[in-house]
Short mmCIF file of C-alpha atoms in Angstrom, two decimals:
data_model
loop_
_atom_site.label_atom_id
_atom_site.label_comp_id
_atom_site.label_asym_id
_atom_site.label_seq_id
_atom_site.Cartn_x
_atom_site.Cartn_y
_atom_site.Cartn_z
CA MET G 1 134.10 99.30 103.35
CA ARG G 2 133.13 101.94 105.87
CA ARG G 3 131.41 100.89 109.05
CA ALA G 4 130.09 103.27 111.67
CA GLY G 5 132.34 103.05 114.72
CA ASP G 6 135.05 100.56 115.64
CA ALA G 7 135.05 97.47 117.83
CA LEU G 8 136.47 97.99 121.30
CA ARG G 9 139.91 96.47 121.64
CA ARG G 10 141.53 95.50 124.89
CA ARG G 11 145.02 94.28 125.56
CA TYR G 12 146.21 92.42 128.52
CA GLY G 13 149.78 91.99 129.64
CA ASN G 14 151.32 88.71 130.56
CA ARG G 15 150.18 87.29 133.82
CA GLN G 16 152.75 87.33 136.57
CA ARG G 17 153.65 83.99 138.00
CA LEU G 18 152.15 83.28 141.40
CA SER G 19 153.81 80.77 143.57
CA VAL G 20 152.60 78.97 146.61
CA GLY G 21 154.73 80.25 149.39
CA PHE G 22 154.79 80.26 153.12
CA LYS G 23 151.02 80.16 153.65
CA GLY G 24 150.11 77.51 151.10
CA LEU G 25 146.36 77.53 151.49
CA PHE G 26 146.15 81.34 151.38
CA GLY G 27 148.41 81.40 148.34
CA ARG G 28 146.32 78.84 146.48
CA LEU G 29 143.12 80.78 147.24
CA SER G 30 144.76 84.00 146.05
CA VAL G 31 145.72 82.37 142.77
CA ALA G 32 142.17 81.09 142.31
CA VAL G 33 140.63 84.49 143.02
CA ILE G 34 143.01 86.32 140.67
CA PHE G 35 142.51 83.72 137.94
CA LEU G 36 138.74 84.01 138.28
CA LEU G 37 138.94 87.80 138.13
CA ILE G 38 141.06 87.74 134.98
CA CYS G 39 138.69 85.29 133.29
CA THR G 40 135.69 87.43 134.21
CA VAL G 41 137.28 90.61 132.83
CA SER G 42 138.40 88.78 129.67
CA LEU G 43 134.91 87.40 129.10
CA PHE G 44 133.37 90.84 129.60
CA ALA G 45 135.81 92.41 127.14
CA SER G 46 135.15 89.64 124.63
CA LEU G 47 131.40 90.15 124.86
CA LYS G 48 131.81 93.88 124.36
CA GLY G 49 134.04 93.26 121.35
CA ASN G 50 131.58 90.84 119.78
CA ASN G 51 128.74 93.29 120.27
CA SER G 52 130.63 96.34 119.10
CA SER G 53 127.68 97.46 116.98
CA LEU G 54 125.98 98.47 120.23
CA ASN G 55 128.64 101.15 120.66
CA ARG G 56 128.44 102.46 117.12
CA PRO G 57 125.60 104.95 117.65
CA GLN G 58 127.56 106.69 120.41
CA ASP G 59 130.88 106.65 118.54
CA PHE G 60 129.66 107.79 115.14
CA ARG G 61 129.27 111.39 114.02
CA VAL G 62 126.60 112.10 111.42
CA ASP G 63 128.90 114.62 109.73
CA GLU G 64 130.93 111.68 108.41
CA PHE G 65 128.05 110.71 106.14
CA TRP G 66 128.61 113.76 103.94
CA ASP G 67 132.01 112.41 102.89
CA ILE G 68 132.54 109.56 100.45
CA ALA G 69 133.05 106.07 101.84
CA ALA G 70 136.49 104.57 102.31
CA SER G 71 137.68 102.89 99.10
CA GLY G 72 140.08 100.38 100.63
CA GLY G 73 142.52 101.14 97.80
CA TRP G 74 140.02 100.29 95.06
CA ARG G 75 139.04 102.48 92.12
CA PRO G 76 136.53 102.00 89.30
CA SER G 77 137.87 100.51 86.08
CA SER G 78 135.90 98.87 83.29
CA ALA G 79 138.70 98.80 80.70
CA PRO G 80 139.64 95.33 79.37
CA ARG G 81 142.43 93.62 81.27
CA SER G 82 142.99 90.67 78.98
CA ASN G 83 142.94 90.08 75.24
CA TRP G 84 139.90 91.94 73.89
CA PRO G 85 139.93 91.89 70.08
CA SER G 86 138.05 94.58 68.18
CA PRO G 87 134.80 93.51 66.51
CA PRO G 88 135.43 91.90 63.08
CA VAL G 89 134.72 94.00 60.00
CA ARG G 90 131.99 91.55 58.96
CA SER G 91 129.37 90.65 61.53
CA ASN G 92 126.97 87.70 61.60
CA GLY G 93 123.94 89.94 61.11
CA PHE G 94 121.88 92.66 62.75
CA LEU G 95 120.38 92.69 66.24
CA ARG G 96 117.30 94.75 67.11
CA VAL G 97 115.88 94.91 70.63
CA ARG G 98 112.88 96.59 72.24
CA CYS G 99 113.63 97.64 75.83
CA ASN G 100 110.50 97.71 77.96
CA GLY G 101 109.82 99.15 81.40
CA GLY G 102 110.94 102.40 83.01
CA LEU G 103 114.10 104.37 82.32
CA ASN G 104 116.40 102.24 84.47
CA GLN G 105 114.94 98.90 83.45
CA GLN G 106 115.59 100.05 79.90
CA ARG G 107 119.10 101.10 80.87
CA SER G 108 119.93 97.58 82.05
CA ALA G 109 118.38 96.17 78.89
CA ILE G 110 120.62 98.40 76.75
CA CYS G 111 123.69 97.06 78.58
CA ASN G 112 122.47 93.51 77.91
CA ALA G 113 121.81 94.32 74.25
CA VAL G 114 125.38 95.51 73.71
CA LEU G 115 126.73 92.42 75.43
CA ALA G 116 124.44 90.14 73.40
CA ALA G 117 125.69 91.79 70.20
CA ARG G 118 129.29 91.21 71.29
CA ILE G 119 128.59 87.56 72.15
CA MET G 120 127.04 86.91 68.73
CA ASN G 121 129.38 89.16 66.74
CA ALA G 122 126.30 91.07 65.61
CA THR G 123 125.79 94.65 64.49
CA LEU G 124 123.54 96.32 67.05
CA VAL G 125 120.74 98.53 65.80
CA LEU G 126 120.20 101.46 68.17
CA PRO G 127 117.94 100.02 70.92
CA GLU G 128 114.26 100.93 70.91
CA LEU G 129 112.71 102.26 74.11
CA ASP G 130 109.17 101.10 74.76
CA ALA G 131 108.21 104.45 76.25
CA ASN G 132 104.64 104.89 75.06
CA SER G 133 103.06 102.12 77.12
CA PHE G 134 104.85 103.01 80.35
CA TRP G 135 105.46 106.75 80.26
CA HIS G 136 103.21 107.94 77.42
CA ASP G 137 106.42 109.48 76.14
CA ASP G 138 107.82 108.94 72.65
CA SER G 139 111.25 110.51 73.24
CA GLY G 140 113.02 107.29 72.30
CA PHE G 141 116.74 106.59 72.57
CA GLN G 142 117.62 109.61 70.42
CA GLY G 143 115.57 111.91 72.66
CA ILE G 144 117.21 110.76 75.90
CA TYR G 145 120.79 109.72 75.15
CA ASP G 146 123.71 111.20 73.22
CA VAL G 147 123.74 108.83 70.22
CA GLU G 148 127.08 109.96 68.79
CA HIS G 149 128.81 109.49 72.15
CA PHE G 150 127.17 106.07 72.61
CA ILE G 151 128.41 104.75 69.27
CA LYS G 152 131.88 106.26 69.61
CA SER G 153 132.42 105.01 73.17
CA LEU G 154 131.69 101.40 72.19
CA ARG G 155 133.65 101.28 68.92
CA TYR G 156 136.17 98.85 70.47
CA ASP G 157 133.37 96.49 71.47
CA VAL G 158 130.56 96.31 68.88
CA HIS G 159 129.38 97.76 65.58
CA ILE G 160 126.33 100.00 66.09
CA VAL G 161 124.02 101.50 63.45
CA GLU G 162 121.02 103.77 63.90
CA LYS G 163 118.67 101.69 61.75
CA LEU G 164 118.52 98.55 59.64
CA PRO G 165 119.94 98.98 56.15
CA GLU G 166 117.92 98.94 52.97
CA ILE G 167 118.35 95.98 50.63
CA GLN G 168 117.96 95.50 46.92
CA LYS G 169 115.73 92.69 45.76
CA ASN G 170 114.29 92.17 42.28
CA GLY G 171 115.22 95.71 41.37
CA ASN G 172 113.35 97.15 44.34
CA THR G 173 114.74 98.84 47.44
CA ARG G 174 113.15 98.00 50.73
CA LYS G 175 114.00 98.10 54.40
CA MET G 176 115.51 94.94 55.78
CA LYS G 177 113.17 92.99 58.06
CA ALA G 178 114.22 91.35 61.29
CA TYR G 179 112.91 87.96 62.38
CA GLN G 180 111.12 88.31 65.72
CA VAL G 181 112.29 86.09 68.60
CA ARG G 182 111.11 86.08 72.22
CA PRO G 183 114.16 85.35 74.38
CA PRO G 184 113.70 83.45 77.65
CA ARG G 185 114.09 85.40 80.89
CA ASP G 186 117.68 85.45 82.20
CA ALA G 187 118.84 83.46 79.18
CA PRO G 188 122.39 82.05 79.45
CA VAL G 189 125.16 83.04 77.07
CA SER G 190 124.75 79.66 75.35
CA TRP G 191 121.22 80.62 74.19
CA TYR G 192 122.67 83.55 72.26
CA THR G 193 125.47 81.51 70.70
CA THR G 194 123.04 78.79 69.56
CA VAL G 195 119.33 79.63 69.17
CA ALA G 196 119.65 83.39 68.58
CA LEU G 197 122.75 83.13 66.39
CA GLU G 198 121.19 80.41 64.24
CA LYS G 199 118.14 82.59 63.54
CA MET G 200 120.37 85.58 62.81
CA LYS G 201 122.41 83.69 60.26
CA GLU G 202 119.24 82.33 58.69
CA HIS G 203 117.41 85.67 58.39
CA GLY G 204 120.21 88.24 58.45
CA ALA G 205 118.58 90.14 61.33
CA ILE G 206 116.64 89.25 64.46
CA TYR G 207 114.33 91.32 66.67
CA LEU G 208 114.36 90.40 70.37
CA THR G 209 111.22 91.56 72.11
CA PRO G 210 110.47 92.05 74.91
CA PHE G 211 114.02 92.65 76.08
CA SER G 212 114.06 93.18 79.83
CA HIS G 213 116.08 90.80 82.02
CA ARG G 214 116.70 88.59 78.97
CA LEU G 215 120.38 87.89 79.66
CA ALA G 216 121.68 86.32 82.86
CA GLU G 217 123.30 88.84 85.19
CA GLU G 218 125.86 86.50 86.70
CA ILE G 219 128.26 85.53 83.92
CA ASP G 220 131.57 83.84 84.66
CA ASN G 221 133.46 86.10 82.28
CA HIS G 222 134.79 89.30 83.84
CA GLU G 223 135.43 90.95 80.48
CA TYR G 224 131.75 90.56 79.58
CA GLN G 225 130.81 92.12 82.91
CA ARG G 226 133.20 95.02 82.34
CA LEU G 227 131.57 95.65 78.98
CA ARG G 228 128.26 96.11 80.81
CA CYS G 229 129.96 98.71 83.02
CA ARG G 230 131.41 100.53 80.01
CA VAL G 231 127.92 100.79 78.57
CA ASN G 232 126.19 101.76 81.82
CA TYR G 233 128.70 104.21 83.26
CA HIS G 234 130.46 105.63 80.20
CA ALA G 235 128.54 105.16 76.96
CA LEU G 236 125.03 106.00 78.20
CA ARG G 237 125.24 109.76 78.54
CA PHE G 238 122.07 111.86 78.62
CA LYS G 239 121.54 114.54 76.00
CA PRO G 240 122.84 118.08 76.69
CA HIS G 241 119.45 119.59 77.59
CA ILE G 242 118.92 116.92 80.26
CA MET G 243 122.40 117.49 81.65
CA HIS G 244 121.72 121.23 81.68
CA LEU G 245 118.51 120.82 83.67
CA SER G 246 120.22 118.42 86.09
CA ASN G 247 123.20 120.72 86.62
CA SER G 248 120.92 123.71 87.22
CA ILE G 249 119.15 121.82 90.02
CA ILE G 250 122.39 120.49 91.53
CA ASN G 251 124.06 123.93 91.47
CA GLN G 252 121.12 125.55 93.24
CA LEU G 253 121.02 122.83 95.88
CA ARG G 254 124.78 122.96 96.44
CA ALA G 255 124.74 126.75 96.74
CA GLN G 256 123.43 126.23 100.27
CA GLY G 257 125.77 123.39 101.21
CA HIS G 258 125.39 119.60 101.31
CA PHE G 259 122.18 117.96 100.18
CA MET G 260 120.62 114.52 100.41
CA ALA G 261 118.49 112.82 97.72
CA ILE G 262 115.73 110.41 98.71
CA HIS G 263 113.96 108.05 96.34
CA LEU G 264 110.62 107.69 98.08
CA ARG G 265 108.90 104.64 96.59
CA PHE G 266 105.53 105.26 98.24
CA GLU G 267 103.66 105.00 94.94
CA MET G 268 100.60 103.13 93.71
CA ASP G 269 102.41 100.46 91.69
CA MET G 270 104.83 99.56 94.50
CA LEU G 271 102.18 99.55 97.24
CA ALA G 272 99.91 97.36 95.11
CA PHE G 273 102.79 95.04 94.25
CA ALA G 274 103.77 94.69 97.92
CA GLY G 275 100.15 94.18 99.05
CA CYS G 276 100.44 96.91 101.67
CA ILE G 277 96.99 98.53 101.68
CA ASP G 278 95.56 98.44 105.21
CA ILE G 279 96.79 101.93 106.17
CA PHE G 280 94.67 103.56 103.46
CA THR G 281 91.02 104.61 103.25
CA PRO G 282 88.47 102.16 101.79
CA GLU G 283 88.41 104.16 98.54
CA GLU G 284 92.22 104.11 98.27
CA GLN G 285 92.29 100.40 99.07
CA GLY G 286 89.87 99.81 96.20
CA LYS G 287 92.22 101.58 93.80
CA LEU G 288 95.20 99.55 94.97
CA LYS G 289 93.31 96.26 94.69
CA LYS G 290 92.15 97.14 91.18
CA TYR G 291 95.68 98.07 90.13
CA ARG G 292 97.02 94.80 91.55
CA ARG G 293 94.38 92.69 89.74
CA GLU G 294 95.21 94.39 86.44
CA ASN G 295 98.99 94.30 86.67
CA PHE G 296 100.18 91.46 88.93
CA ALA G 297 99.59 87.74 89.35
CA GLU G 298 96.81 86.79 91.74
CA LYS G 299 98.18 86.03 95.19
CA GLU G 300 96.74 86.36 98.68
CA LEU G 301 98.79 88.84 100.67
CA VAL G 302 98.21 89.61 104.36
CA TYR G 303 99.29 93.14 105.29
CA SER G 304 100.36 92.33 108.86
CA GLU G 305 102.53 89.45 107.65
CA ARG G 306 104.07 91.51 104.85
CA ARG G 307 104.75 94.39 107.21
CA ALA G 308 106.38 92.16 109.83
CA ILE G 309 109.00 90.87 107.37
CA GLY G 310 109.81 94.25 105.85
CA LYS G 311 108.03 93.80 102.52
CA CYS G 312 106.14 97.10 102.71
CA PRO G 313 107.62 100.36 101.39
CA LEU G 314 108.56 102.76 104.16
CA THR G 315 106.08 105.57 104.72
CA PRO G 316 107.40 109.15 104.41
CA GLU G 317 107.06 109.56 108.20
CA GLU G 318 109.10 106.38 108.83
CA VAL G 319 111.86 107.70 106.58
CA GLY G 320 111.89 110.95 108.52
CA LEU G 321 112.05 109.15 111.87
CA ILE G 322 114.99 107.04 110.68
CA LEU G 323 116.96 110.09 109.58
CA ARG G 324 116.19 111.96 112.80
CA ALA G 325 117.28 108.97 114.91
CA MET G 326 120.56 108.84 112.97
CA GLY G 327 121.25 112.44 113.93
CA PHE G 328 120.23 114.49 110.88
CA GLY G 329 118.77 117.83 111.93
CA ASN G 330 115.73 119.64 110.56
CA SER G 331 117.99 121.95 108.55
CA THR G 332 119.08 119.03 106.32
CA ARG G 333 118.41 119.91 102.70
CA ILE G 334 116.58 117.05 100.94
CA TYR G 335 115.79 116.50 97.26
CA LEU G 336 112.85 114.18 96.76
CA ALA G 337 112.90 111.95 93.67
CA ALA G 338 109.57 110.17 93.35
CA GLY G 339 106.54 109.72 91.19
CA GLU G 340 103.12 110.70 92.45
CA LEU G 341 102.94 109.72 96.13
CA PHE G 342 99.87 107.67 96.93
CA GLY G 343 97.45 108.70 99.64
CA GLY G 344 97.69 112.45 99.32
CA ASP G 345 99.52 115.04 101.35
CA ARG G 346 98.49 113.55 104.72
CA PHE G 347 101.40 111.10 104.42
CA MET G 348 103.88 113.87 103.59
CA LYS G 349 102.93 116.27 106.39
CA PRO G 350 104.72 114.33 109.19
CA PHE G 351 107.85 114.03 107.02
CA ARG G 352 107.77 117.73 106.12
CA ALA G 353 107.35 118.62 109.80
CA LEU G 354 110.58 116.75 110.58
CA PHE G 355 112.51 118.04 107.55
CA PRO G 356 111.06 121.27 106.17
CA GLN G 357 113.96 121.87 103.74
CA LEU G 358 112.33 119.60 101.17
CA GLU G 359 112.72 120.12 97.42
CA ASN G 360 111.94 118.44 94.09
CA HIS G 361 112.58 119.48 90.50
CA ASN G 362 109.35 121.50 90.47
CA THR G 363 110.40 123.66 93.44
CA VAL G 364 114.07 124.16 92.50
CA LEU G 365 113.73 125.31 88.88
CA PRO G 366 111.42 127.95 87.42
CA THR G 367 108.33 126.45 85.82
CA GLN G 368 109.26 127.66 82.34
CA GLU G 369 112.55 125.72 82.40
CA LEU G 370 110.69 122.48 83.11
CA THR G 371 107.87 122.90 80.62
CA GLY G 372 107.84 119.81 78.42
CA ASN G 373 110.75 118.27 80.36
CA LYS G 374 109.48 117.21 83.78
CA GLN G 375 107.34 114.29 82.66
CA GLY G 376 108.15 110.84 81.37
CA LEU G 377 111.65 109.68 80.60
CA VAL G 378 113.21 113.15 80.72
CA GLY G 379 111.91 113.85 84.22
CA SER G 380 113.17 110.46 85.38
CA ALA G 381 116.56 111.16 83.77
CA VAL G 382 116.85 114.49 85.61
CA ASP G 383 116.00 112.82 88.92
CA TYR G 384 118.58 110.14 88.14
CA MET G 385 121.38 112.67 87.65
CA VAL G 386 120.49 114.68 90.77
CA CYS G 387 120.44 111.49 92.87
CA LEU G 388 123.70 110.31 91.32
CA LEU G 389 125.53 113.52 92.24
CA SER G 390 123.95 114.12 95.65
CA ASP G 391 126.16 113.92 98.72
CA ILE G 392 123.94 111.22 100.24
CA PHE G 393 121.40 108.97 98.52
CA VAL G 394 118.64 107.19 100.43
CA PRO G 395 116.68 104.49 98.56
CA THR G 396 113.63 103.60 100.64
CA TYR G 397 112.66 100.46 98.73
CA ASP G 398 115.12 98.28 96.80
CA GLY G 399 112.73 95.41 95.85
CA PRO G 400 112.10 95.48 92.09
CA SER G 401 112.98 99.20 91.98
CA ASN G 402 115.41 99.48 89.09
CA PHE G 403 115.85 103.21 89.73
CA ALA G 404 117.25 102.67 93.23
CA ASN G 405 119.25 99.56 92.35
CA ASN G 406 120.96 101.14 89.34
CA LEU G 407 121.72 104.32 91.24
CA MET G 408 123.36 102.42 94.09
CA GLY G 409 125.60 100.68 91.57
CA HIS G 410 126.39 103.91 89.74
CA ARG G 411 127.25 105.74 92.96
CA LEU G 412 129.52 102.87 93.97
CA TYR G 413 131.28 103.12 90.62
CA TYR G 414 131.32 106.91 90.74
CA GLY G 415 133.69 106.94 93.71
CA PHE G 416 131.99 105.17 96.64
CA ARG G 417 129.50 107.96 97.26
CA THR G 418 127.52 107.56 100.48
CA THR G 419 124.31 105.55 100.24
CA ILE G 420 122.08 104.98 103.28
CA GLN G 421 119.97 101.89 102.68
CA PRO G 422 117.41 101.15 105.42
CA ASN G 423 117.07 97.49 106.38
CA ARG G 424 113.28 97.28 106.29
CA LYS G 425 113.16 93.75 107.73
CA ALA G 426 115.19 94.75 110.80
CA LEU G 427 113.32 98.04 111.20
CA ALA G 428 109.79 96.60 110.89
CA PRO G 429 109.46 95.27 114.48
CA ILE G 430 110.76 98.58 115.85
CA PHE G 431 108.06 100.56 114.04
CA ILE G 432 105.39 98.00 114.95
CA ASP G 433 106.37 98.32 118.65
CA MET G 434 106.16 102.10 118.37
CA GLU G 435 102.66 101.90 116.87
CA ASN G 436 101.67 99.66 119.79
CA GLY G 437 102.84 102.28 122.29
CA LYS G 438 106.29 100.85 123.09
CA THR G 439 108.34 104.01 122.50
CA SER G 440 111.09 103.49 125.09
CA GLY G 441 114.48 103.15 123.38
CA PHE G 442 112.95 103.72 119.92
CA GLU G 443 115.72 105.93 118.49
CA GLU G 444 118.46 103.80 120.04
CA ALA G 445 116.96 100.71 118.36
CA ILE G 446 116.86 102.54 115.01
CA ARG G 447 120.50 103.54 115.36
CA ARG G 448 121.60 99.98 116.14
CA VAL G 449 120.07 98.81 112.86
CA MET G 450 121.24 101.69 110.72
CA PHE G 451 124.80 101.93 112.02
CA ASN G 452 125.36 98.25 111.27
CA SER G 453 125.09 98.85 107.51
CA GLU G 454 127.41 99.52 104.62
CA PHE G 455 127.34 103.11 103.45
CA GLY G 456 128.58 102.97 99.87
CA GLY G 457 132.00 101.37 100.23
CA PRO G 458 133.23 98.31 98.29
CA HIS G 459 131.63 95.10 99.48
CA LYS G 460 131.18 91.62 98.11
CA ARG G 461 128.11 91.01 95.99
CA VAL G 462 125.82 88.51 97.70
CA PRO G 463 123.13 86.29 96.11
CA ALA G 464 119.99 88.19 95.11
CA GLU G 465 121.99 91.42 94.84
CA SER G 466 122.00 92.62 91.25
CA PHE G 467 125.19 93.13 89.27
CA TYR G 468 123.79 96.53 88.37
CA THR G 469 123.59 97.35 92.08
CA ASN G 470 127.10 96.15 92.86
CA SER G 471 129.64 95.52 90.11
CA TRP G 472 132.47 95.00 92.60
CA PRO G 473 134.98 93.49 92.07
CA GLU G 474 134.69 92.97 88.27
CA CYS G 475 134.56 96.69 87.45
CA PHE G 476 137.11 97.83 90.03
CA CYS G 477 140.86 97.45 90.39
CA GLN G 478 143.76 98.20 92.75
CA ILE G 479 147.01 99.97 91.96
CA SER G 480 148.94 97.80 94.45
CA PRO G 481 146.83 94.66 94.81
CA LYS G 482 147.44 91.62 96.97
CA ASP G 483 145.86 89.48 94.25
CA PRO G 484 147.37 89.99 90.74
CA ALA G 485 143.88 89.49 89.28
CA ASP G 486 142.89 92.84 90.84
CA GLN G 487 145.72 94.77 89.16
CA CYS G 488 144.60 97.92 87.33
CA PRO G 489 145.00 97.82 83.53
CA PRO G 490 148.02 99.54 81.95
CA GLU G 491 147.85 103.29 81.47
CA ASN G 492 148.20 102.82 77.70
CA VAL G 493 145.12 100.61 77.41
CA VAL G 494 143.55 103.08 74.95
CA GLU G 495 146.61 102.93 72.67
CA ILE G 496 146.44 99.13 72.71
CA LEU G 497 142.75 99.15 71.76
CA ASN G 498 143.37 101.74 69.07
CA ARG G 499 146.11 99.63 67.47
CA GLN G 500 143.80 96.62 67.46
CA LEU G 501 140.99 98.60 65.87
CA TYR G 502 142.87 100.86 63.46
CA GLY G 503 146.25 99.23 63.06
CA GLU G 504 149.13 101.59 63.72
CA GLN G 505 147.12 104.77 63.08
CA ASN G 506 147.41 107.36 65.83
CA VAL G 507 143.78 107.98 66.77
CA THR G 508 142.76 110.02 69.80
CA SER G 509 140.13 108.61 72.09
CA GLU G 510 137.77 109.56 74.88
CA PHE G 511 137.73 106.02 76.28
CA VAL G 512 137.66 106.12 80.04
CA SER G 513 139.04 103.31 82.20
#
């Protein structure tokens, strides 16, 4: 894990013996004075060591952010490390799911669907994406992801079909129907091996809807967790035209050097959810209140209280001030991934004044290349890829933002790529003081908060942090580990899986560890 700066270290030699000699009283006083001096210096050094974060802003160079974080000897690996039998030829039935929400909420649901199918020994029907209600986009799974690659990549794990089979009954052919079941939120594995499996065996196929956050994230089975990583980081590959658009943007941005991607979550849904409305005009506040009434549970939220504990999304200007305080200059090239920013251009002007080299997919690519591609799921997919491959990624609001959370996890898995995650709770009082006219030491205070953060290196997952944000250590390994449980899988893991699936046939594979 990379930290900005190092703690000061002091060493002291052995104290020389002092003896009471000819002038006893003078000698004893000398010993006392020297002892007191040593203790004072030691205490001062200890205090400086314990507060080493105060020295980090001075010791750290912003250029270091453009490099990947230190890996600590870890590398990503989601290949099985214990017995992982291939799926049986005969399954217990078919599993359909409808993944609701935005692109990245759906992405997590797809990972859960594959795992649920594995748990139940079910044949997974290609997941349905509930795009119409959220994006007004009917692209579906086939329009966003490479279906052939998805099925092939997971052949060691589950059987996958594109649609339910047709059945013969009373001389007639009809499509098989799936029995609809509403799974509980964050259902344990036991729910799938009992309730869901019973219905599947009874009806031959079940349809789980809605299917967002319907399987517990924390599962005490590392092989199950690695399967999620295989789905998320290997099997789910966007279609070629999306990859082409993404690569075109990335190549143009990189042609001028490093670039940073910022996910600016200053949008109507997030502001309404957070209850942060006081900074807007009366008309804008009315829109936010209406949106909140229609989409979220009724709850009294006080802006000043929410702001003080860091529950409000950062404004564009606040993001700019943070980056400037950290040392990024106005020539920094920034790609902005965001929906429609709420409140109009007046909120963007201060940010643009600080960082004029600001781009989005509309400004980088010619209009004709984006026609029919920049909206809905495809536009979100392009933003996802650009953020994934950027040198630095800055999520401004983690909260329930699946886009930011999934990207942080993917960048961690993709080689510990630098992520700068502002601590809104620690930053809130600094910004509040600034608004009240207390500007002395403002940038120094920002640096103390920001340089006491992780920047994309391996770190232990803590409660409330999503597995999709941090899959370490389950989906990582070490070549020379201290703990044998962290040992990387054998190099011939693909051959082993092939033998299990196909017997002794020599079959080539694109499976990635």
